[in-house]
GROMACS .gro file of C-alpha atoms in nm:
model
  371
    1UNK     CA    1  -0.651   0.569  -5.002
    2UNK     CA    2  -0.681   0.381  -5.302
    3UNK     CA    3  -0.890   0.037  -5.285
    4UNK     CA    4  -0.556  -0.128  -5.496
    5UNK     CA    5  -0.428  -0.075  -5.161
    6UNK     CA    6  -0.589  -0.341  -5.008
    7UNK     CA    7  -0.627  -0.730  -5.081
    8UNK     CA    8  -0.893  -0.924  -4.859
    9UNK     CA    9  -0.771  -1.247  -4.806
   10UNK     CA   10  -0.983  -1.511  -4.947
   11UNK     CA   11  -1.145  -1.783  -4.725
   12UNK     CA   12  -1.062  -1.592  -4.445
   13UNK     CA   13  -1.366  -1.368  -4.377
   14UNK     CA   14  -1.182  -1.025  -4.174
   15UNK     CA   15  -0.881  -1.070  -4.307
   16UNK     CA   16  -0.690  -0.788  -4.488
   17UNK     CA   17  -0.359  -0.728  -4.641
   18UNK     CA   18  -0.219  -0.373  -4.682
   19UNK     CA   19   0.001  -0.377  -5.019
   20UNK     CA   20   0.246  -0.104  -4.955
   21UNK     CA   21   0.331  -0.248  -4.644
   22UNK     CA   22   0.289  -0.609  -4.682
   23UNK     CA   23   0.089  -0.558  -4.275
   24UNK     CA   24  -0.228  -0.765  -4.214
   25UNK     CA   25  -0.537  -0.577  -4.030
   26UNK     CA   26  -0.879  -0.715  -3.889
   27UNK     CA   27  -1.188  -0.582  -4.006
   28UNK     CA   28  -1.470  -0.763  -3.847
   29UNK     CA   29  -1.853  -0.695  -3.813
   30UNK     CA   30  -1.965  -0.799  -3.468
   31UNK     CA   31  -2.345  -0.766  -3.368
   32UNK     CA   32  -2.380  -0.484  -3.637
   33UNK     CA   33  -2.066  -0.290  -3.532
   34UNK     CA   34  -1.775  -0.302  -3.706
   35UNK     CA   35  -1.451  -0.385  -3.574
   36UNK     CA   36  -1.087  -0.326  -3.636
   37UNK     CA   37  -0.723  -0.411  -3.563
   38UNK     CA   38  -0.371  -0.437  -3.643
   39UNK     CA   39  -0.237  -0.730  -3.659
   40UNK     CA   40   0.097  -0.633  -3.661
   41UNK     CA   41   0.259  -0.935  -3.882
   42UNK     CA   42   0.320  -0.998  -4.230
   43UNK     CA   43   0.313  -1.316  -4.218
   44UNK     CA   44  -0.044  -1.476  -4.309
   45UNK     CA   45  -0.027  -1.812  -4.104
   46UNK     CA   46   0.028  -1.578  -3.831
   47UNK     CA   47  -0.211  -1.321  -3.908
   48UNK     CA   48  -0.498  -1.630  -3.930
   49UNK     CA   49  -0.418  -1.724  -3.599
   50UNK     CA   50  -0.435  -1.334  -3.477
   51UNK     CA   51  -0.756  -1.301  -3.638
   52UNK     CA   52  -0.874  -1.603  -3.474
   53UNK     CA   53  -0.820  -1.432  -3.117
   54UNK     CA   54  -0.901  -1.152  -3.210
   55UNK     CA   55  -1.284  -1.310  -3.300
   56UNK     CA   56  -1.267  -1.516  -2.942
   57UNK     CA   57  -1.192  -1.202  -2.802
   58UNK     CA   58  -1.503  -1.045  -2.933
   59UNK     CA   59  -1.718  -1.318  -2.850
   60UNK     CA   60  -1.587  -1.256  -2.439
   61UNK     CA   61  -1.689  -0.912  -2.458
   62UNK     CA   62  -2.053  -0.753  -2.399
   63UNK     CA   63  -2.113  -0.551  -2.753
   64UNK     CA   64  -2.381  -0.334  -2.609
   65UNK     CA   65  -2.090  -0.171  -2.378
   66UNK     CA   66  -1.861  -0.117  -2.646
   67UNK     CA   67  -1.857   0.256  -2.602
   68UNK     CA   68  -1.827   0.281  -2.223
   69UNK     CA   69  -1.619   0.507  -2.141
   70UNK     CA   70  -1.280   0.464  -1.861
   71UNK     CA   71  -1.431   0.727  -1.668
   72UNK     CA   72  -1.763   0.521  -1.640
   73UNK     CA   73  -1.573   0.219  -1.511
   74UNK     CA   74  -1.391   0.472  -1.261
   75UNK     CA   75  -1.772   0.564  -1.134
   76UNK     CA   76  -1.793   0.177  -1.077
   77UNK     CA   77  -1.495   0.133  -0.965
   78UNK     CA   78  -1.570   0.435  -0.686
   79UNK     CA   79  -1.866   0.242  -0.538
   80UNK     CA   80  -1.694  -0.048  -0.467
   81UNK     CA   81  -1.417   0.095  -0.263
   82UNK     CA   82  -1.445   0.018   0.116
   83UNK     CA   83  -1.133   0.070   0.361
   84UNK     CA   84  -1.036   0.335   0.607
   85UNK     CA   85  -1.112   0.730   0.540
   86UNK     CA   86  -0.822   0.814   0.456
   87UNK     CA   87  -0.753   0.505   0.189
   88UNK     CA   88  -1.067   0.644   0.038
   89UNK     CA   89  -0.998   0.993   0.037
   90UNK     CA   90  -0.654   0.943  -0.173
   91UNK     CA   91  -0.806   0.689  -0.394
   92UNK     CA   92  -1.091   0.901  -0.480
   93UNK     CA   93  -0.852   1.205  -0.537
   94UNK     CA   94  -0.673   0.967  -0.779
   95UNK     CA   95  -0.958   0.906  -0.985
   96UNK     CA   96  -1.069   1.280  -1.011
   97UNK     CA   97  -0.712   1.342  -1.165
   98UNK     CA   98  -0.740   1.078  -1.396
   99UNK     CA   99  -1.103   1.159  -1.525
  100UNK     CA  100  -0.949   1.539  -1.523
  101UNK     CA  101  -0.611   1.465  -1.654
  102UNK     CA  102  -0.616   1.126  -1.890
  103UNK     CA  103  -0.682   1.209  -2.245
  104UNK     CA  104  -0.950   1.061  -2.400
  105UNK     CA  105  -1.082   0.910  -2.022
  106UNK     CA  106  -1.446   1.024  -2.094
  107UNK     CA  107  -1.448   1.097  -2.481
  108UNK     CA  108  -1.315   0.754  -2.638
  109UNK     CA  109  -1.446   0.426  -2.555
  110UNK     CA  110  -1.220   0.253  -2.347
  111UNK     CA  111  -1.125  -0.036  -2.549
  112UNK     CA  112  -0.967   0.241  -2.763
  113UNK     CA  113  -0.741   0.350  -2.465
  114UNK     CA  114  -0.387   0.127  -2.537
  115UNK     CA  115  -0.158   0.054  -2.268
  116UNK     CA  116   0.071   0.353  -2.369
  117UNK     CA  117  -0.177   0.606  -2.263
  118UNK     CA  118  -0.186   0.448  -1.869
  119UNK     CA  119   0.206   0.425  -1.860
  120UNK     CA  120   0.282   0.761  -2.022
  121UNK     CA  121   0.012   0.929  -1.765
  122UNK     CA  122   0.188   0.754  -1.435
  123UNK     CA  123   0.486   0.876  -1.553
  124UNK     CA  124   0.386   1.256  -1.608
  125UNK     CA  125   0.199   1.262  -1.284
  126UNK     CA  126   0.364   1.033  -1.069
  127UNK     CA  127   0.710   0.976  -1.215
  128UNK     CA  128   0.911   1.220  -0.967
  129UNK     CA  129   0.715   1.081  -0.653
  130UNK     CA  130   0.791   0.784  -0.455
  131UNK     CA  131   0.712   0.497  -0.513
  132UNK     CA  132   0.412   0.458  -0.248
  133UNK     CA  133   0.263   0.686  -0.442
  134UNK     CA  134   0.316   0.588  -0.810
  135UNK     CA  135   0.204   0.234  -0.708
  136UNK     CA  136  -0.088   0.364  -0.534
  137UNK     CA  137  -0.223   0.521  -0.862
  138UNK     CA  138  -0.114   0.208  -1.071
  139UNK     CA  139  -0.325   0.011  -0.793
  140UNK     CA  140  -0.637   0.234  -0.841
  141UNK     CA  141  -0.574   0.219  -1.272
  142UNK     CA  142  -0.540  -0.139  -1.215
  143UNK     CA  143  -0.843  -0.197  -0.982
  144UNK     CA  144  -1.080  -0.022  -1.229
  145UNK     CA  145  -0.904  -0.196  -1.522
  146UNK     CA  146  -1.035  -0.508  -1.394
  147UNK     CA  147  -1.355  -0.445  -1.329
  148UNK     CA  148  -1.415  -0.354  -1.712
  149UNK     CA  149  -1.263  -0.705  -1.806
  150UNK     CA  150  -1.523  -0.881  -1.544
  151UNK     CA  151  -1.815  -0.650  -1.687
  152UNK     CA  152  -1.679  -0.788  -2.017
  153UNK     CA  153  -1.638  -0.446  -2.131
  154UNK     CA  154  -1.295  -0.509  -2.223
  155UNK     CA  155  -1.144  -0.875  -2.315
  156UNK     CA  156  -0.756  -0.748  -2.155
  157UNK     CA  157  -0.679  -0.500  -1.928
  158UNK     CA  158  -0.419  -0.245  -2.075
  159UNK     CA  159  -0.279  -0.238  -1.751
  160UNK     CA  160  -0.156  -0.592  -1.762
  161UNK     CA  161   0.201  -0.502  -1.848
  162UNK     CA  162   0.280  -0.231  -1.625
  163UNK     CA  163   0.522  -0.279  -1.345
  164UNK     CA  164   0.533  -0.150  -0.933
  165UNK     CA  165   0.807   0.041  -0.869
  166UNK     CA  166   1.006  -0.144  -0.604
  167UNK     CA  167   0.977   0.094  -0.280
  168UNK     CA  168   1.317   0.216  -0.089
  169UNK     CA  169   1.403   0.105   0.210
  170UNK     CA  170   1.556   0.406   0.419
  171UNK     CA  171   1.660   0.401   0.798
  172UNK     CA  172   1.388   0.604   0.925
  173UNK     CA  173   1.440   0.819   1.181
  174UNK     CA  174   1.312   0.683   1.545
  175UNK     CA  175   1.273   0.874   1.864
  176UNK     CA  176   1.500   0.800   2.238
  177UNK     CA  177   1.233   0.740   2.472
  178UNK     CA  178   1.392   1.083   2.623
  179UNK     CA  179   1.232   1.249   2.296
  180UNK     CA  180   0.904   1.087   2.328
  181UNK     CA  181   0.880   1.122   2.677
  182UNK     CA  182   0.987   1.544   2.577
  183UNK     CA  183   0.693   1.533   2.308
  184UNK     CA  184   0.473   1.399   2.566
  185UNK     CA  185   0.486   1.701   2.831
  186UNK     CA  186   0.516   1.939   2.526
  187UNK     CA  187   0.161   1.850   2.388
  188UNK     CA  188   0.031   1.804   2.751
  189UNK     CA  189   0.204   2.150   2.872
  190UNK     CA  190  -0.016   2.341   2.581
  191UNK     CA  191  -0.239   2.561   2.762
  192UNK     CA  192  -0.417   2.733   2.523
  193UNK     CA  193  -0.512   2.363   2.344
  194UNK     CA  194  -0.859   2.244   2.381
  195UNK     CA  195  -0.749   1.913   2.276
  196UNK     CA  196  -0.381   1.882   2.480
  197UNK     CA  197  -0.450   1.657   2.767
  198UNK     CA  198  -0.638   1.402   2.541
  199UNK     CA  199  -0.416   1.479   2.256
  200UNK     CA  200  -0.082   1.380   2.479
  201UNK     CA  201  -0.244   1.042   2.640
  202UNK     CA  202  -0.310   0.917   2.269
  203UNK     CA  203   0.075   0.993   2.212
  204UNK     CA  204   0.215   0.812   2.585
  205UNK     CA  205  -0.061   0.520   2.458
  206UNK     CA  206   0.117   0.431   2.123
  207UNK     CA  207   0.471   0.499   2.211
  208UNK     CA  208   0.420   0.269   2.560
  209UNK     CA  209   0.205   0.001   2.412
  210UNK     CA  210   0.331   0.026   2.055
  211UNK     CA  211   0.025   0.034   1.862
  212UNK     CA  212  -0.052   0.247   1.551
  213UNK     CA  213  -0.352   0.504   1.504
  214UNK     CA  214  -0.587   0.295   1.415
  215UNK     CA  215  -0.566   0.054   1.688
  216UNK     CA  216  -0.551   0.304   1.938
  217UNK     CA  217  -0.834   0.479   1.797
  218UNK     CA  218  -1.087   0.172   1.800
  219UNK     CA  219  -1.030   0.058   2.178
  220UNK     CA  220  -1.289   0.066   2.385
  221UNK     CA  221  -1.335   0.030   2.800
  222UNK     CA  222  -1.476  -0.318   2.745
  223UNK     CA  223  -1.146  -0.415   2.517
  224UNK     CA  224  -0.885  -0.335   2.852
  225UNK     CA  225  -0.880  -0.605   3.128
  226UNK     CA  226  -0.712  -0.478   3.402
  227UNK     CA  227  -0.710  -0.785   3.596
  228UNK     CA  228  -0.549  -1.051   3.337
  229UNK     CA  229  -0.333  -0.731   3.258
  230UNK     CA  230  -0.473  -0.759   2.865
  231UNK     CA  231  -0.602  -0.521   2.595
  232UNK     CA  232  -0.770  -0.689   2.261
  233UNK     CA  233  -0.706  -0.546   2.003
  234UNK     CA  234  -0.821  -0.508   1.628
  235UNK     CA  235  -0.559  -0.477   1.322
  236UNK     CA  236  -0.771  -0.254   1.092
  237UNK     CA  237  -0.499  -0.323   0.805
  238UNK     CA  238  -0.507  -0.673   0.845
  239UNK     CA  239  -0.833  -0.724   0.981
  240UNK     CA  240  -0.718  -0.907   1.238
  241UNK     CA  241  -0.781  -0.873   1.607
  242UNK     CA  242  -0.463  -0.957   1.910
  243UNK     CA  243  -0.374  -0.946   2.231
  244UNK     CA  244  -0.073  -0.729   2.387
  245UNK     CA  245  -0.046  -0.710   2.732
  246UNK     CA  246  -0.111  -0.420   3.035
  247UNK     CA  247   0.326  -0.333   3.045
  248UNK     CA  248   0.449  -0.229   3.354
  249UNK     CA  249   0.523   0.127   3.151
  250UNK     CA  250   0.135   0.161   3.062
  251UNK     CA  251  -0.048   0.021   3.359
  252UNK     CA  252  -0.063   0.376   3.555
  253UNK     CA  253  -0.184   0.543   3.234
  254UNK     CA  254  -0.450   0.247   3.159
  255UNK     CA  255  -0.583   0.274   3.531
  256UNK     CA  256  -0.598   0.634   3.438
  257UNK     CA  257  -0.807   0.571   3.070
  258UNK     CA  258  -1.025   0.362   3.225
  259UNK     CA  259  -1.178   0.508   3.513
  260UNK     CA  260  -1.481   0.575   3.495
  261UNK     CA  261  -1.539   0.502   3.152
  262UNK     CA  262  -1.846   0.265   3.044
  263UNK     CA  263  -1.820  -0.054   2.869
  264UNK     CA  264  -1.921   0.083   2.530
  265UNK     CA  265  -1.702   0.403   2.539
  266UNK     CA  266  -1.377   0.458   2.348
  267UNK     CA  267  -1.027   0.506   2.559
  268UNK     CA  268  -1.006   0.809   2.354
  269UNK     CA  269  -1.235   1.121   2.191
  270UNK     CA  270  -0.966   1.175   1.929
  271UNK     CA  271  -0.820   0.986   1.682
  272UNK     CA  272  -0.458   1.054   1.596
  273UNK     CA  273  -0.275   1.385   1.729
  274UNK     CA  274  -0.067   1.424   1.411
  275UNK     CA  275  -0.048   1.797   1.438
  276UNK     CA  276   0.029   1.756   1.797
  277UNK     CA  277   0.307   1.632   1.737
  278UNK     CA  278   0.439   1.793   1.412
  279UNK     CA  279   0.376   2.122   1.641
  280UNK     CA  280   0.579   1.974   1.935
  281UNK     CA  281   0.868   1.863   1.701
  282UNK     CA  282   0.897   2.220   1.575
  283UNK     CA  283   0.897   2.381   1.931
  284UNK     CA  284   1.136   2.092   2.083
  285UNK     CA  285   1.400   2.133   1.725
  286UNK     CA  286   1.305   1.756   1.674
  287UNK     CA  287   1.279   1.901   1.303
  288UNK     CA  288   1.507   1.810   0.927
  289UNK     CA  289   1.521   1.993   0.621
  290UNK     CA  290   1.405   1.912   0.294
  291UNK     CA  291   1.549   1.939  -0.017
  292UNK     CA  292   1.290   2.268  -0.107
  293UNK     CA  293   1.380   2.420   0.236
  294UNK     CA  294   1.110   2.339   0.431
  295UNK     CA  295   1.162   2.226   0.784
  296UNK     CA  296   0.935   1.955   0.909
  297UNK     CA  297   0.890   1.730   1.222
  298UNK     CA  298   1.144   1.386   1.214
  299UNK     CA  299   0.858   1.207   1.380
  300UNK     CA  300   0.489   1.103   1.362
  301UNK     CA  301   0.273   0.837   1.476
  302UNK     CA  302   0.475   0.557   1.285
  303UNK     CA  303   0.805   0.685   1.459
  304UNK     CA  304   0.650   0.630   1.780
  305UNK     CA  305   0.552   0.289   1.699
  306UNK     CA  306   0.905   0.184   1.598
  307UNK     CA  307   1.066   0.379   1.900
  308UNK     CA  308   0.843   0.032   2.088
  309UNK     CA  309   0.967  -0.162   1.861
  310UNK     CA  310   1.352  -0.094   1.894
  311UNK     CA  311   1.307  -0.066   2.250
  312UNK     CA  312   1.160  -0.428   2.279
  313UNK     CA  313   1.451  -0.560   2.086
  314UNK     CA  314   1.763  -0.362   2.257
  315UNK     CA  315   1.622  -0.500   2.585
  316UNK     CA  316   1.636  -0.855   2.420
  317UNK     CA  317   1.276  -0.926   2.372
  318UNK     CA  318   1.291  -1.208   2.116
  319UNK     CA  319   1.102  -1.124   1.784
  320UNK     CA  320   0.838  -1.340   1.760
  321UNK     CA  321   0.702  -1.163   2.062
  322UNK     CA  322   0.773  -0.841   1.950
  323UNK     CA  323   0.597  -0.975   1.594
  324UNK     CA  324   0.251  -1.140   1.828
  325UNK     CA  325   0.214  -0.742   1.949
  326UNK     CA  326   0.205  -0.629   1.634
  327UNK     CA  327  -0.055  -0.812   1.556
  328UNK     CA  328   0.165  -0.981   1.275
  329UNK     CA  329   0.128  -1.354   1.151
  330UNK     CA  330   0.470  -1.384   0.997
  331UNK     CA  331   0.665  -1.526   1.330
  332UNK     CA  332   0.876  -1.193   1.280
  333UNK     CA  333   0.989  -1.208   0.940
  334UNK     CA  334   0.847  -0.835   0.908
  335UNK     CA  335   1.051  -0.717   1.150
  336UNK     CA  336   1.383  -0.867   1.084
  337UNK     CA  337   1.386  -0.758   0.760
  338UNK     CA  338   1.291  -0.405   0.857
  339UNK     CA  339   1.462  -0.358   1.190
  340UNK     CA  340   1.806  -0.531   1.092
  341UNK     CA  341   1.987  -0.196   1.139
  342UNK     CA  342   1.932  -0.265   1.574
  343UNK     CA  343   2.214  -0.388   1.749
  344UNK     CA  344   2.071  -0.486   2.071
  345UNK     CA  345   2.295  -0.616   2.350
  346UNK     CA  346   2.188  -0.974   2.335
  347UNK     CA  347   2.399  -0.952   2.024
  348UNK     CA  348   2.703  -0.772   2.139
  349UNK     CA  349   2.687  -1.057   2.440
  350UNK     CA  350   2.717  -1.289   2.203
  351UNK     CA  351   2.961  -1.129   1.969
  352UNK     CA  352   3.171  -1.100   2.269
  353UNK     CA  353   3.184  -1.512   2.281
  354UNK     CA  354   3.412  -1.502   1.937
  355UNK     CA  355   3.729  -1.438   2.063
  356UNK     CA  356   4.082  -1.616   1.983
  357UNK     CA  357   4.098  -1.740   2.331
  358UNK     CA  358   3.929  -2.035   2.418
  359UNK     CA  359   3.633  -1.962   2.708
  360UNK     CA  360   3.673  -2.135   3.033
  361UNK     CA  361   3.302  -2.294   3.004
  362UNK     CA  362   3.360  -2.474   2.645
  363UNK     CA  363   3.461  -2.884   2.630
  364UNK     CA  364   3.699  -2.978   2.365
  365UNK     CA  365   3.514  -3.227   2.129
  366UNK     CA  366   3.772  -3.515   2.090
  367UNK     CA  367   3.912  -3.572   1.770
  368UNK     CA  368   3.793  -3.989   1.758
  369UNK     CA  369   3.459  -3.850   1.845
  370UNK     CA  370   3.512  -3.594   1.567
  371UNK     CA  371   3.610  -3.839   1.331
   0.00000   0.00000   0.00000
């Protein structure tokens, strides 16, 4: 390229003009490296105040990590995770993809990576899955994004301007207690299973005390009071620990946990029974097809917990209680906005006040007093 093809911009040291184009660039020497950028205007009041950030922006940044790569923020990013195993496990599969998968991820400095490469790479790889999963891998780009602008590795994260997919909301399908209570003896009826007697009083815990995994997994014999009829529990998503009571439905199968069990010693040996009851689905028909042809098991551990759930509220168990053994802080919003589908019969009672007739118990308001 011809040097006619440039004009540097007098009293404005960095500042370039590019003739055939009439576009102003950056060119800027920064603690003995040299910097550049497009400044994407033609207009030269404009372009001084571009090259102004673009200077501030290079004073905010740590020059001897100029070439550090995104995969060497994903390494940092890795050592700070904490959470449960499972959390970890997909995050950490997440970043392998993207160190395997992202061009340029451990060739190009990251500060050469533009916010097009992030975006078109959740789209390629995470485009035709749900949402949960396309925002988890925005989440872990994002995460590690931000630790390169607090290393000052990077003055703007190129992540800034991507969006979360907004997640569907679908009925999901929920057990009769007949069903549970049919899952239960399945798992418990499996002779050959080392596992099935533990395995099927994990699934009677959740589905009659309406806990998830986690919480079940983490109780211990000193956590159960049988006396004040109380189990404490910890929220491992929430970190928060609650109290649900000993229900009628659970107390034979807590007397049962506990005995002889020592202060220190879990309720359970095992922590979930997820193919327990996938396996019992698909010998009880409690199965759906998907779209590919594969049949799978309508339930899991979640459906279990909202089986509780909608049993609390079609028995007319008002929802802030139902929210307090959840663990949730919200007075119930949570659960109104997710369990609106449930007609229980406190409702149809009260439906069944709006009639044409007038009821025998209701006093006419006068019309003076009206008035």
């Amino acid at each position: 390229m011809s040097l006619n093809a440039w004009t540097k911009i007098k009293r404005e040291h960095g500042l370039y003009r590019y003739n055939p184009s009439g576009q102003f660039f950056a060119r800027v020497r920064f603690h003995g490296k040299l910097y550049r950028k497009k400044l994407d205007t033609d207009d030269l009041a404009l372009a001084k105040r571009k090259l102004r950030g673009f200077k501030d922006d290079l004073e905010r940044t740590d020059a001897t990590k100029g070439n550090t790569s995104f995969a060497s923020v994903l390494d940092d990013y890795v050592a700070t995770l904490t959470g449960a195993k499972t959390t970890l496990e997909n995050k950490r599969a997440m970043v392998t993809k993207l160190k395997q998968t992202l061009f340029g991820c451990d060739t190009l400095p990251l500060r050469r990576l533009p916010p097009s490469r992030f975006a078109a790479w959740l789209s390629k790889h995470y485009g035709d899955k749900s949402a949960s999963s396309f925002n988890q891998a925005m989440t872990v780009i994002r995460d590690a994004l931000d630790i390169a602008v607090k290393d000052k590795i990077i003055t703007e994260s190129p992540a800034t301007g991507l969006t979360y997919r907004r997640p569907a909301k679908p009925i999901r399908t929920t057990p009769t207690f007949e069903q549970f209570k049919a899952i239960v003896g399945d798992i418990r009826a499996q002779r050959f299973s080392a596992d099935a007697g533990e395995s099927g009083d994990f699934v009677e815990f959740i589905g009659l005390a309406g806990l998830g995994q986690a919480e079940a997994g983490s109780i211990k014999r000193s956590d159960v009071d049988l006396n004040a009829a109380r189990i404490i529990v910890y929220r491992h998503k929430t970190d928060v620990g609650f109290a649900i009571p000993v229900f009628p439905q659970l107390r034979l199968l807590m007397e049962k946990l506990c005995a002889g069990k020592k202060p220190h010693e879990r309720l359970f040996t095992v922590y979930g029974a997820r193919k327990a009851i996938a396996n019992s689905c698909k010998r009880l028909g409690f199965v759906h097809e998907l779209p590919d042809g594969r049949m799978v098991a309508q339930f899991t551990h979640r459906s279990l917990r909202r089986m509780f759930i909608t049993r609390c509220l079609e028995r007319g168990i008002d929802v802030q209680t139902v929210s307090r053994w959840q663990g949730h802080r919200d007075g119930g919003k949570l659960i109104l906005s997710t369990y609106a589908h449930i007609n229980p019969p406190h409702s149809n009672r009260m439906a069944a006040l709006m009639t044409t007739e007038q009821p025998p118990n209701v006093i006419p308001i006068a019309q003076e007093a009206a008035r």
